[in-house]
Amino acid sequence: MNKMKQNCFFTLVMIFAAATFVFTACDGSKQEKQAKQAKAAHTAGVLLVTFGSSYEVPHQTFKKVKERVQKEFPAEKIRLAFTSDFIINKLRAGKGEGALNGQKINISRPQEAIEAMLNEGYSKIAVQSLHVIPGSEYEQLVKAIDEVKNKHQGVEITLGKPLLDSDKDIEEVAKILAEKFKEEIKKGPVCFMGHGTPHQADHVYTKLEAILQKTNPHFFIGTVEGKGVEVKKSSIDAVIAKLRKLNPKPTQISISPLMSIVGDHANNDLNGVSGEKNPEEQSWRERLEAEGYKINAVMKGLADYPEIVAIWLSHLSNSKR
């Protein structure tokens, strides 16, 4: 009888030990899975790349865009890089505008940011261009990323397209802008200022204007440089020539930047008060006021509209697939 009890006790001990082993193994497997997931999240990051700005308001815009991207990809680290050496050096020297003056802000170039992320253990980096058109700035970014990829074999680095990359993008942005400016267009023409470029991508502005004018012929697009491949159509002189043909003559014109942020061009070339007598040195506001128009300035950049940021986000998501 005692021997039987001993055998039963031994059997129970073995069953308990086996169960403990199974549960421990399962728990260990769960912990291992969680650890792998945590590691995968840590090694994946997003790098937002823009031309940059030394003005305070654009930095607030960049912050909101980062927060929006972080919400879409909560497990990933979101960083920002500028492509303009002039702006980077200006900020690092503490020579930003307004409230940024005196603050030494260390903004990285795309290559620097990617290298830093790689050194921290990131193996998957999704770069998203915040440029408006696929022009020379974007092409330089493509080249920079290719150089990093060639240097670091086996690292996954993707690149999301700029805002107006495809005809579908152009149509969507036109639809959004037409809706955003539906009240302004009732009171008079709306003139958007793009940057402009000698690159073939300058044609994008003409395409966008044509689609906008299907919703209302009083939408116009010009460029700050006025030196693109569509110079005869995109300079402020060309825009004014179109406005002069309108009958009856409008009393009000709304102006707004067709740029990601409200930076130097928007504050000075679009809505500035230079006091210059030479028309070539004057802002759009000054040129249009000289024509007798009342000016309504809508100082919001494209990245200030959530619906437009959503397009950049879709490009980011597509690049990660």
PDB file of C-alpha atoms in Angstrom:
ATOM      1  CA  MET A   1       0.000   0.000   0.000  1.00  0.00           C
ATOM      2  CA  ASN A   2       2.794   2.387   0.905  1.00  0.00           C
ATOM      3  CA  LYS A   3       4.557   1.486  -2.313  1.00  0.00           C
ATOM      4  CA  MET A   4       1.380   2.237  -4.266  1.00  0.00           C
ATOM      5  CA  LYS A   5       1.104   5.666  -2.588  1.00  0.00           C
ATOM      6  CA  GLN A   6       4.726   6.355  -3.436  1.00  0.00           C
ATOM      7  CA  ASN A   7       4.101   5.501  -7.105  1.00  0.00           C
ATOM      8  CA  CYS A   8       1.034   7.770  -7.227  1.00  0.00           C
ATOM      9  CA  PHE A   9       2.964  10.589  -5.600  1.00  0.00           C
ATOM     10  CA  PHE A  10       5.814  10.140  -8.053  1.00  0.00           C
ATOM     11  CA  THR A  11       3.374  10.168 -10.977  1.00  0.00           C
ATOM     12  CA  LEU A  12       1.733  13.384  -9.742  1.00  0.00           C
ATOM     13  CA  VAL A  13       5.135  15.029  -9.385  1.00  0.00           C
ATOM     14  CA  MET A  14       6.046  14.060 -12.944  1.00  0.00           C
ATOM     15  CA  ILE A  15       2.732  15.383 -14.300  1.00  0.00           C
ATOM     16  CA  PHE A  16       3.207  18.667 -12.433  1.00  0.00           C
ATOM     17  CA  ALA A  17       6.754  18.986 -13.713  1.00  0.00           C
ATOM     18  CA  ALA A  18       5.663  18.314 -17.276  1.00  0.00           C
ATOM     19  CA  ALA A  19       2.866  20.857 -17.018  1.00  0.00           C
ATOM     20  CA  THR A  20       5.245  23.409 -15.562  1.00  0.00           C
ATOM     21  CA  PHE A  21       7.649  22.788 -18.427  1.00  0.00           C
ATOM     22  CA  VAL A  22       4.889  23.206 -21.018  1.00  0.00           C
ATOM     23  CA  PHE A  23       3.582  26.425 -19.469  1.00  0.00           C
ATOM     24  CA  THR A  24       7.103  27.782 -19.068  1.00  0.00           C
ATOM     25  CA  ALA A  25       7.904  26.934 -22.671  1.00  0.00           C
ATOM     26  CA  CYS A  26       4.704  28.607 -23.880  1.00  0.00           C
ATOM     27  CA  ASP A  27       5.375  31.644 -21.739  1.00  0.00           C
ATOM     28  CA  GLY A  28       8.942  31.756 -23.003  1.00  0.00           C
ATOM     29  CA  SER A  29       7.703  31.509 -26.582  1.00  0.00           C
ATOM     30  CA  LYS A  30       5.294  34.388 -25.942  1.00  0.00           C
ATOM     31  CA  GLN A  31       8.027  36.521 -24.401  1.00  0.00           C
ATOM     32  CA  GLU A  32      10.351  35.720 -27.272  1.00  0.00           C
ATOM     33  CA  LYS A  33       7.665  36.748 -29.771  1.00  0.00           C
ATOM     34  CA  GLN A  34       7.059  39.999 -27.899  1.00  0.00           C
ATOM     35  CA  ALA A  35      10.789  40.675 -27.819  1.00  0.00           C
ATOM     36  CA  LYS A  36      11.032  40.121 -31.578  1.00  0.00           C
ATOM     37  CA  GLN A  37       8.092  42.455 -32.177  1.00  0.00           C
ATOM     38  CA  ALA A  38       9.668  45.118 -29.970  1.00  0.00           C
ATOM     39  CA  LYS A  39      12.980  44.741 -31.776  1.00  0.00           C
ATOM     40  CA  ALA A  40      11.266  44.949 -35.175  1.00  0.00           C
ATOM     41  CA  ALA A  41       9.481  48.129 -34.098  1.00  0.00           C
ATOM     42  CA  HIS A  42      12.724  49.629 -32.851  1.00  0.00           C
ATOM     43  CA  THR A  43      14.572  48.837 -36.077  1.00  0.00           C
ATOM     44  CA  ALA A  44      11.924  50.453 -38.320  1.00  0.00           C
ATOM     45  CA  GLY A  45      11.820  54.206 -38.739  1.00  0.00           C
ATOM     46  CA  VAL A  46      10.483  57.005 -40.942  1.00  0.00           C
ATOM     47  CA  LEU A  47      12.509  59.960 -42.189  1.00  0.00           C
ATOM     48  CA  LEU A  48      10.575  62.974 -43.467  1.00  0.00           C
ATOM     49  CA  VAL A  49      12.599  65.105 -45.874  1.00  0.00           C
ATOM     50  CA  THR A  50      11.838  68.693 -46.857  1.00  0.00           C
ATOM     51  CA  PHE A  51      13.746  71.667 -48.258  1.00  0.00           C
ATOM     52  CA  GLY A  52      13.480  73.291 -44.838  1.00  0.00           C
ATOM     53  CA  SER A  53      12.883  76.758 -43.425  1.00  0.00           C
ATOM     54  CA  SER A  54      14.423  79.153 -40.912  1.00  0.00           C
ATOM     55  CA  TYR A  55      10.994  80.574 -40.023  1.00  0.00           C
ATOM     56  CA  GLU A  56       9.107  79.594 -36.872  1.00  0.00           C
ATOM     57  CA  VAL A  57       5.672  78.820 -38.360  1.00  0.00           C
ATOM     58  CA  PRO A  58       6.987  76.132 -40.759  1.00  0.00           C
ATOM     59  CA  HIS A  59       8.599  74.350 -37.808  1.00  0.00           C
ATOM     60  CA  GLN A  60       5.179  74.193 -36.174  1.00  0.00           C
ATOM     61  CA  THR A  61       3.838  72.735 -39.422  1.00  0.00           C
ATOM     62  CA  PHE A  62       6.625  70.145 -39.533  1.00  0.00           C
ATOM     63  CA  LYS A  63       5.828  69.192 -35.939  1.00  0.00           C
ATOM     64  CA  LYS A  64       2.172  68.594 -36.792  1.00  0.00           C
ATOM     65  CA  VAL A  65       3.108  66.517 -39.832  1.00  0.00           C
ATOM     66  CA  LYS A  66       5.445  64.407 -37.687  1.00  0.00           C
ATOM     67  CA  GLU A  67       2.658  63.893 -35.160  1.00  0.00           C
ATOM     68  CA  ARG A  68       0.296  62.841 -37.953  1.00  0.00           C
ATOM     69  CA  VAL A  69       2.821  60.336 -39.299  1.00  0.00           C
ATOM     70  CA  GLN A  70       3.520  59.062 -35.775  1.00  0.00           C
ATOM     71  CA  LYS A  71      -0.196  58.424 -35.339  1.00  0.00           C
ATOM     72  CA  GLU A  72      -0.214  56.350 -38.528  1.00  0.00           C
ATOM     73  CA  PHE A  73       2.930  54.443 -37.550  1.00  0.00           C
ATOM     74  CA  PRO A  74       2.911  54.423 -33.715  1.00  0.00           C
ATOM     75  CA  ALA A  75       5.648  51.813 -33.329  1.00  0.00           C
ATOM     76  CA  GLU A  76       8.176  53.613 -35.525  1.00  0.00           C
ATOM     77  CA  LYS A  77      10.575  56.458 -34.818  1.00  0.00           C
ATOM     78  CA  ILE A  78       9.791  59.564 -36.903  1.00  0.00           C
ATOM     79  CA  ARG A  79      12.581  61.976 -37.812  1.00  0.00           C
ATOM     80  CA  LEU A  80      12.974  65.091 -39.952  1.00  0.00           C
ATOM     81  CA  ALA A  81      15.752  66.188 -42.309  1.00  0.00           C
ATOM     82  CA  PHE A  82      16.325  69.280 -44.472  1.00  0.00           C
ATOM     83  CA  THR A  83      17.955  69.333 -47.911  1.00  0.00           C
ATOM     84  CA  SER A  84      18.964  73.018 -47.907  1.00  0.00           C
ATOM     85  CA  ASP A  85      22.535  73.476 -46.678  1.00  0.00           C
ATOM     86  CA  PHE A  86      21.929  77.224 -46.390  1.00  0.00           C
ATOM     87  CA  ILE A  87      19.012  76.744 -43.993  1.00  0.00           C
ATOM     88  CA  ILE A  88      20.741  73.952 -42.055  1.00  0.00           C
ATOM     89  CA  ASN A  89      23.831  76.100 -41.469  1.00  0.00           C
ATOM     90  CA  LYS A  90      21.693  79.113 -40.575  1.00  0.00           C
ATOM     91  CA  LEU A  91      19.745  77.168 -37.933  1.00  0.00           C
ATOM     92  CA  ARG A  92      22.866  75.511 -36.521  1.00  0.00           C
ATOM     93  CA  ALA A  93      24.377  78.975 -36.081  1.00  0.00           C
ATOM     94  CA  GLY A  94      21.286  80.151 -34.199  1.00  0.00           C
ATOM     95  CA  LYS A  95      20.326  82.607 -36.925  1.00  0.00           C
ATOM     96  CA  GLY A  96      16.738  81.534 -37.481  1.00  0.00           C
ATOM     97  CA  GLU A  97      13.933  84.043 -37.929  1.00  0.00           C
ATOM     98  CA  GLY A  98      11.691  85.385 -35.171  1.00  0.00           C
ATOM     99  CA  ALA A  99      11.477  83.182 -32.095  1.00  0.00           C
ATOM    100  CA  LEU A 100      14.049  80.806 -33.602  1.00  0.00           C
ATOM    101  CA  ASN A 101      16.740  83.479 -33.519  1.00  0.00           C
ATOM    102  CA  GLY A 102      19.346  82.622 -30.908  1.00  0.00           C
ATOM    103  CA  GLN A 103      18.361  78.953 -30.788  1.00  0.00           C
ATOM    104  CA  LYS A 104      21.002  76.639 -32.199  1.00  0.00           C
ATOM    105  CA  ILE A 105      18.931  73.955 -33.896  1.00  0.00           C
ATOM    106  CA  ASN A 106      20.773  70.902 -35.176  1.00  0.00           C
ATOM    107  CA  ILE A 107      18.817  69.734 -38.210  1.00  0.00           C
ATOM    108  CA  SER A 108      20.316  66.839 -40.166  1.00  0.00           C
ATOM    109  CA  ARG A 109      20.756  66.385 -43.877  1.00  0.00           C
ATOM    110  CA  PRO A 110      19.082  63.230 -45.275  1.00  0.00           C
ATOM    111  CA  GLN A 111      22.363  61.300 -45.495  1.00  0.00           C
ATOM    112  CA  GLU A 112      23.321  62.285 -41.948  1.00  0.00           C
ATOM    113  CA  ALA A 113      19.934  61.270 -40.571  1.00  0.00           C
ATOM    114  CA  ILE A 114      19.988  57.899 -42.340  1.00  0.00           C
ATOM    115  CA  GLU A 115      23.539  57.152 -41.183  1.00  0.00           C
ATOM    116  CA  ALA A 116      22.566  58.032 -37.602  1.00  0.00           C
ATOM    117  CA  MET A 117      19.561  55.712 -37.755  1.00  0.00           C
ATOM    118  CA  LEU A 118      21.684  52.888 -39.135  1.00  0.00           C
ATOM    119  CA  ASN A 119      24.219  53.374 -36.332  1.00  0.00           C
ATOM    120  CA  GLU A 120      21.367  53.102 -33.835  1.00  0.00           C
ATOM    121  CA  GLY A 121      20.382  49.722 -35.234  1.00  0.00           C
ATOM    122  CA  TYR A 122      17.619  50.598 -37.655  1.00  0.00           C
ATOM    123  CA  SER A 123      17.430  48.162 -40.563  1.00  0.00           C
ATOM    124  CA  LYS A 124      14.252  49.468 -42.223  1.00  0.00           C
ATOM    125  CA  ILE A 125      14.028  53.159 -43.043  1.00  0.00           C
ATOM    126  CA  ALA A 126      11.138  54.653 -44.988  1.00  0.00           C
ATOM    127  CA  VAL A 127      12.089  58.057 -46.379  1.00  0.00           C
ATOM    128  CA  GLN A 128       9.181  60.314 -47.340  1.00  0.00           C
ATOM    129  CA  SER A 129       9.700  63.355 -49.525  1.00  0.00           C
ATOM    130  CA  LEU A 130       7.665  66.393 -48.480  1.00  0.00           C
ATOM    131  CA  HIS A 131       8.501  68.138 -51.744  1.00  0.00           C
ATOM    132  CA  VAL A 132       5.612  69.349 -53.896  1.00  0.00           C
ATOM    133  CA  ILE A 133       6.868  68.342 -57.355  1.00  0.00           C
ATOM    134  CA  PRO A 134       9.313  65.669 -58.571  1.00  0.00           C
ATOM    135  CA  GLY A 135      11.917  68.252 -59.569  1.00  0.00           C
ATOM    136  CA  SER A 136      15.654  68.649 -59.040  1.00  0.00           C
ATOM    137  CA  GLU A 137      15.397  68.699 -55.220  1.00  0.00           C
ATOM    138  CA  TYR A 138      13.628  65.344 -55.285  1.00  0.00           C
ATOM    139  CA  GLU A 139      16.111  63.903 -57.781  1.00  0.00           C
ATOM    140  CA  GLN A 140      18.988  64.921 -55.503  1.00  0.00           C
ATOM    141  CA  LEU A 141      17.257  63.070 -52.665  1.00  0.00           C
ATOM    142  CA  VAL A 142      16.923  59.952 -54.827  1.00  0.00           C
ATOM    143  CA  LYS A 143      20.645  60.129 -55.612  1.00  0.00           C
ATOM    144  CA  ALA A 144      21.579  60.585 -51.940  1.00  0.00           C
ATOM    145  CA  ILE A 145      19.530  57.557 -50.904  1.00  0.00           C
ATOM    146  CA  ASP A 146      21.021  55.412 -53.669  1.00  0.00           C
ATOM    147  CA  GLU A 147      24.499  56.294 -52.409  1.00  0.00           C
ATOM    148  CA  VAL A 148      23.598  55.227 -48.864  1.00  0.00           C
ATOM    149  CA  LYS A 149      22.017  51.976 -50.103  1.00  0.00           C
ATOM    150  CA  ASN A 150      25.125  51.122 -52.116  1.00  0.00           C
ATOM    151  CA  LYS A 151      27.252  51.771 -49.048  1.00  0.00           C
ATOM    152  CA  HIS A 152      25.068  49.670 -46.727  1.00  0.00           C
ATOM    153  CA  GLN A 153      24.089  46.493 -48.551  1.00  0.00           C
ATOM    154  CA  GLY A 154      21.162  44.581 -47.075  1.00  0.00           C
ATOM    155  CA  VAL A 155      19.555  47.609 -45.442  1.00  0.00           C
ATOM    156  CA  GLU A 156      15.980  48.304 -46.523  1.00  0.00           C
ATOM    157  CA  ILE A 157      15.550  51.974 -47.452  1.00  0.00           C
ATOM    158  CA  THR A 158      12.431  53.037 -49.344  1.00  0.00           C
ATOM    159  CA  LEU A 159      11.387  56.422 -50.725  1.00  0.00           C
ATOM    160  CA  GLY A 160       7.873  57.864 -50.941  1.00  0.00           C
ATOM    161  CA  LYS A 161       6.983  60.068 -53.905  1.00  0.00           C
ATOM    162  CA  PRO A 162       6.464  63.863 -53.635  1.00  0.00           C
ATOM    163  CA  LEU A 163       2.982  65.378 -53.480  1.00  0.00           C
ATOM    164  CA  LEU A 164       2.243  65.968 -57.172  1.00  0.00           C
ATOM    165  CA  ASP A 165       3.823  62.819 -58.563  1.00  0.00           C
ATOM    166  CA  SER A 166       1.015  61.487 -60.751  1.00  0.00           C
ATOM    167  CA  ASP A 167      -1.999  62.795 -62.650  1.00  0.00           C
ATOM    168  CA  LYS A 168      -4.169  61.247 -59.942  1.00  0.00           C
ATOM    169  CA  ASP A 169      -2.279  63.271 -57.307  1.00  0.00           C
ATOM    170  CA  ILE A 170      -2.717  66.471 -59.310  1.00  0.00           C
ATOM    171  CA  GLU A 171      -6.449  65.874 -59.684  1.00  0.00           C
ATOM    172  CA  GLU A 172      -6.828  65.138 -55.977  1.00  0.00           C
ATOM    173  CA  VAL A 173      -4.927  68.267 -54.923  1.00  0.00           C
ATOM    174  CA  ALA A 174      -6.988  70.365 -57.349  1.00  0.00           C
ATOM    175  CA  LYS A 175     -10.161  68.971 -55.806  1.00  0.00           C
ATOM    176  CA  ILE A 176      -8.943  69.768 -52.282  1.00  0.00           C
ATOM    177  CA  LEU A 177      -7.851  73.317 -53.139  1.00  0.00           C
ATOM    178  CA  ALA A 178     -11.099  74.047 -54.966  1.00  0.00           C
ATOM    179  CA  GLU A 179     -12.994  73.009 -51.844  1.00  0.00           C
ATOM    180  CA  LYS A 180     -10.709  74.920 -49.459  1.00  0.00           C
ATOM    181  CA  PHE A 181     -11.024  78.136 -51.461  1.00  0.00           C
ATOM    182  CA  LYS A 182     -14.703  77.881 -52.403  1.00  0.00           C
ATOM    183  CA  GLU A 183     -15.565  81.017 -50.419  1.00  0.00           C
ATOM    184  CA  GLU A 184     -12.584  83.063 -51.651  1.00  0.00           C
ATOM    185  CA  ILE A 185     -13.296  82.261 -55.313  1.00  0.00           C
ATOM    186  CA  LYS A 186     -16.816  83.691 -54.931  1.00  0.00           C
ATOM    187  CA  LYS A 187     -15.293  87.085 -54.096  1.00  0.00           C
ATOM    188  CA  GLY A 188     -12.675  87.171 -56.830  1.00  0.00           C
ATOM    189  CA  PRO A 189      -9.785  85.300 -58.478  1.00  0.00           C
ATOM    190  CA  VAL A 190      -7.493  83.070 -56.412  1.00  0.00           C
ATOM    191  CA  CYS A 191      -3.789  83.126 -57.330  1.00  0.00           C
ATOM    192  CA  PHE A 192      -1.447  80.434 -56.018  1.00  0.00           C
ATOM    193  CA  MET A 193       2.316  80.879 -55.906  1.00  0.00           C
ATOM    194  CA  GLY A 194       4.443  77.804 -56.596  1.00  0.00           C
ATOM    195  CA  HIS A 195       8.232  77.798 -56.450  1.00  0.00           C
ATOM    196  CA  GLY A 196       9.035  77.183 -60.090  1.00  0.00           C
ATOM    197  CA  THR A 197      11.969  75.318 -61.607  1.00  0.00           C
ATOM    198  CA  PRO A 198      13.833  74.970 -64.924  1.00  0.00           C
ATOM    199  CA  HIS A 199      13.266  71.220 -64.467  1.00  0.00           C
ATOM    200  CA  GLN A 200      10.669  69.536 -66.688  1.00  0.00           C
ATOM    201  CA  ALA A 201       8.537  68.984 -63.579  1.00  0.00           C
ATOM    202  CA  ASP A 202       7.558  72.661 -63.893  1.00  0.00           C
ATOM    203  CA  HIS A 203       4.805  71.403 -66.221  1.00  0.00           C
ATOM    204  CA  VAL A 204       3.000  70.140 -63.127  1.00  0.00           C
ATOM    205  CA  TYR A 205       1.943  73.695 -62.254  1.00  0.00           C
ATOM    206  CA  THR A 206       0.337  74.128 -65.674  1.00  0.00           C
ATOM    207  CA  LYS A 207      -1.510  70.823 -65.326  1.00  0.00           C
ATOM    208  CA  LEU A 208      -2.779  71.726 -61.879  1.00  0.00           C
ATOM    209  CA  GLU A 209      -3.976  75.146 -63.047  1.00  0.00           C
ATOM    210  CA  ALA A 210      -5.846  73.586 -65.986  1.00  0.00           C
ATOM    211  CA  ILE A 211      -7.698  71.174 -63.691  1.00  0.00           C
ATOM    212  CA  LEU A 212      -8.482  73.911 -61.166  1.00  0.00           C
ATOM    213  CA  GLN A 213      -9.871  76.096 -63.943  1.00  0.00           C
ATOM    214  CA  LYS A 214     -12.328  73.365 -64.865  1.00  0.00           C
ATOM    215  CA  THR A 215     -13.961  74.017 -61.491  1.00  0.00           C
ATOM    216  CA  ASN A 216     -13.623  77.803 -61.862  1.00  0.00           C
ATOM    217  CA  PRO A 217     -11.729  79.733 -64.583  1.00  0.00           C
ATOM    218  CA  HIS A 218     -10.637  82.323 -62.016  1.00  0.00           C
ATOM    219  CA  PHE A 219      -8.064  80.029 -60.385  1.00  0.00           C
ATOM    220  CA  PHE A 220      -4.520  80.956 -61.429  1.00  0.00           C
ATOM    221  CA  ILE A 221      -1.071  79.539 -60.668  1.00  0.00           C
ATOM    222  CA  GLY A 222       2.225  81.357 -61.024  1.00  0.00           C
ATOM    223  CA  THR A 223       5.695  80.745 -59.644  1.00  0.00           C
ATOM    224  CA  VAL A 224       7.992  82.837 -57.493  1.00  0.00           C
ATOM    225  CA  GLU A 225      10.959  82.287 -59.794  1.00  0.00           C
ATOM    226  CA  GLY A 226       8.996  82.731 -63.005  1.00  0.00           C
ATOM    227  CA  LYS A 227      11.925  81.075 -64.757  1.00  0.00           C
ATOM    228  CA  GLY A 228      10.580  77.590 -65.328  1.00  0.00           C
ATOM    229  CA  VAL A 229       9.985  75.863 -68.642  1.00  0.00           C
ATOM    230  CA  GLU A 230       6.557  77.520 -68.616  1.00  0.00           C
ATOM    231  CA  VAL A 231       7.977  81.003 -67.972  1.00  0.00           C
ATOM    232  CA  LYS A 232       5.517  82.735 -70.314  1.00  0.00           C
ATOM    233  CA  LYS A 233       2.635  81.235 -68.348  1.00  0.00           C
ATOM    234  CA  SER A 234       3.919  81.155 -64.785  1.00  0.00           C
ATOM    235  CA  SER A 235       5.554  84.528 -64.069  1.00  0.00           C
ATOM    236  CA  ILE A 236       3.653  87.168 -62.097  1.00  0.00           C
ATOM    237  CA  ASP A 237       3.633  89.269 -65.287  1.00  0.00           C
ATOM    238  CA  ALA A 238       1.826  86.430 -67.062  1.00  0.00           C
ATOM    239  CA  VAL A 239      -0.663  86.114 -64.193  1.00  0.00           C
ATOM    240  CA  ILE A 240      -1.348  89.867 -64.240  1.00  0.00           C
ATOM    241  CA  ALA A 241      -1.853  89.744 -68.014  1.00  0.00           C
ATOM    242  CA  LYS A 242      -4.547  87.087 -67.518  1.00  0.00           C
ATOM    243  CA  LEU A 243      -6.206  89.096 -64.762  1.00  0.00           C
ATOM    244  CA  ARG A 244      -6.345  92.211 -66.956  1.00  0.00           C
ATOM    245  CA  LYS A 245      -8.453  90.310 -69.480  1.00  0.00           C
ATOM    246  CA  LEU A 246     -11.194  89.609 -66.949  1.00  0.00           C
ATOM    247  CA  ASN A 247     -14.372  91.586 -67.499  1.00  0.00           C
ATOM    248  CA  PRO A 248     -15.690  93.001 -65.289  1.00  0.00           C
ATOM    249  CA  LYS A 249     -12.487  93.760 -63.432  1.00  0.00           C
ATOM    250  CA  PRO A 250     -12.392  91.991 -60.038  1.00  0.00           C
ATOM    251  CA  THR A 251     -12.091  94.112 -56.912  1.00  0.00           C
ATOM    252  CA  GLN A 252     -10.483  91.423 -54.719  1.00  0.00           C
ATOM    253  CA  ILE A 253      -7.814  88.821 -55.348  1.00  0.00           C
ATOM    254  CA  SER A 254      -6.840  86.079 -52.916  1.00  0.00           C
ATOM    255  CA  ILE A 255      -3.218  84.957 -52.865  1.00  0.00           C
ATOM    256  CA  SER A 256      -1.823  81.829 -51.219  1.00  0.00           C
ATOM    257  CA  PRO A 257       1.393  79.776 -51.360  1.00  0.00           C
ATOM    258  CA  LEU A 258       1.392  76.569 -53.399  1.00  0.00           C
ATOM    259  CA  MET A 259       4.260  75.337 -51.236  1.00  0.00           C
ATOM    260  CA  SER A 260       4.444  72.885 -48.381  1.00  0.00           C
ATOM    261  CA  ILE A 261       5.015  75.611 -45.785  1.00  0.00           C
ATOM    262  CA  VAL A 262       4.673  79.357 -45.204  1.00  0.00           C
ATOM    263  CA  GLY A 263       8.351  80.235 -45.310  1.00  0.00           C
ATOM    264  CA  ASP A 264      10.581  82.889 -46.854  1.00  0.00           C
ATOM    265  CA  HIS A 265       8.952  82.940 -50.297  1.00  0.00           C
ATOM    266  CA  ALA A 266       5.439  83.140 -48.858  1.00  0.00           C
ATOM    267  CA  ASN A 267       6.311  85.889 -46.387  1.00  0.00           C
ATOM    268  CA  ASN A 268       8.427  87.996 -48.718  1.00  0.00           C
ATOM    269  CA  ASP A 269       7.907  87.173 -52.401  1.00  0.00           C
ATOM    270  CA  LEU A 270       4.176  86.552 -52.066  1.00  0.00           C
ATOM    271  CA  ASN A 271       2.867  88.730 -49.253  1.00  0.00           C
ATOM    272  CA  GLY A 272       5.805  90.976 -48.404  1.00  0.00           C
ATOM    273  CA  VAL A 273       5.969  94.762 -48.307  1.00  0.00           C
ATOM    274  CA  SER A 274       9.387  95.566 -49.734  1.00  0.00           C
ATOM    275  CA  GLY A 275       8.861  99.227 -50.542  1.00  0.00           C
ATOM    276  CA  GLU A 276      10.839  98.704 -53.750  1.00  0.00           C
ATOM    277  CA  LYS A 277       9.993 100.902 -56.740  1.00  0.00           C
ATOM    278  CA  ASN A 278      11.244  98.416 -59.319  1.00  0.00           C
ATOM    279  CA  PRO A 279       8.354  96.006 -60.099  1.00  0.00           C
ATOM    280  CA  GLU A 280      10.829  93.144 -60.506  1.00  0.00           C
ATOM    281  CA  GLU A 281      11.815  93.571 -56.858  1.00  0.00           C
ATOM    282  CA  GLN A 282       8.265  93.806 -55.547  1.00  0.00           C
ATOM    283  CA  SER A 283       6.134  91.067 -54.008  1.00  0.00           C
ATOM    284  CA  TRP A 284       2.984  89.700 -55.601  1.00  0.00           C
ATOM    285  CA  ARG A 285       0.940  91.687 -53.097  1.00  0.00           C
ATOM    286  CA  GLU A 286       2.643  94.919 -54.157  1.00  0.00           C
ATOM    287  CA  ARG A 287       2.323  94.157 -57.862  1.00  0.00           C
ATOM    288  CA  LEU A 288      -1.363  93.310 -57.566  1.00  0.00           C
ATOM    289  CA  GLU A 289      -2.150  96.263 -55.311  1.00  0.00           C
ATOM    290  CA  ALA A 290      -0.547  98.491 -57.947  1.00  0.00           C
ATOM    291  CA  GLU A 291      -3.131  97.078 -60.368  1.00  0.00           C
ATOM    292  CA  GLY A 292      -5.877  98.341 -58.083  1.00  0.00           C
ATOM    293  CA  TYR A 293      -6.898  95.059 -56.448  1.00  0.00           C
ATOM    294  CA  LYS A 294      -7.743  94.525 -52.790  1.00  0.00           C
ATOM    295  CA  ILE A 295      -5.582  91.634 -51.555  1.00  0.00           C
ATOM    296  CA  ASN A 296      -6.763  88.793 -49.336  1.00  0.00           C
ATOM    297  CA  ALA A 297      -3.748  86.719 -48.260  1.00  0.00           C
ATOM    298  CA  VAL A 298      -4.418  83.137 -47.144  1.00  0.00           C
ATOM    299  CA  MET A 299      -1.160  82.275 -45.436  1.00  0.00           C
ATOM    300  CA  LYS A 300      -1.409  78.507 -45.192  1.00  0.00           C
ATOM    301  CA  GLY A 301       0.991  76.022 -46.749  1.00  0.00           C
ATOM    302  CA  LEU A 302      -0.059  72.756 -48.364  1.00  0.00           C
ATOM    303  CA  ALA A 303       1.190  70.802 -45.345  1.00  0.00           C
ATOM    304  CA  ASP A 304      -1.264  72.766 -43.184  1.00  0.00           C
ATOM    305  CA  TYR A 305      -4.172  70.968 -44.862  1.00  0.00           C
ATOM    306  CA  PRO A 306      -4.805  67.489 -43.345  1.00  0.00           C
ATOM    307  CA  GLU A 307      -6.332  66.256 -46.615  1.00  0.00           C
ATOM    308  CA  ILE A 308      -3.139  67.054 -48.491  1.00  0.00           C
ATOM    309  CA  VAL A 309      -0.903  65.555 -45.812  1.00  0.00           C
ATOM    310  CA  ALA A 310      -2.966  62.393 -46.326  1.00  0.00           C
ATOM    311  CA  ILE A 311      -1.641  62.195 -49.907  1.00  0.00           C
ATOM    312  CA  TRP A 312       1.965  62.269 -48.689  1.00  0.00           C
ATOM    313  CA  LEU A 313       0.992  59.590 -46.161  1.00  0.00           C
ATOM    314  CA  SER A 314      -0.454  57.399 -48.904  1.00  0.00           C
ATOM    315  CA  HIS A 315       2.823  57.701 -50.810  1.00  0.00           C
ATOM    316  CA  LEU A 316       4.686  56.684 -47.648  1.00  0.00           C
ATOM    317  CA  SER A 317       2.439  53.666 -47.125  1.00  0.00           C
ATOM    318  CA  ASN A 318       2.831  52.616 -50.768  1.00  0.00           C
ATOM    319  CA  SER A 319       6.616  52.807 -50.532  1.00  0.00           C
ATOM    320  CA  LYS A 320       6.617  50.505 -47.493  1.00  0.00           C
ATOM    321  CA  ARG A 321       4.728  47.704 -49.250  1.00  0.00           C
TER     322      ARG A 321
END
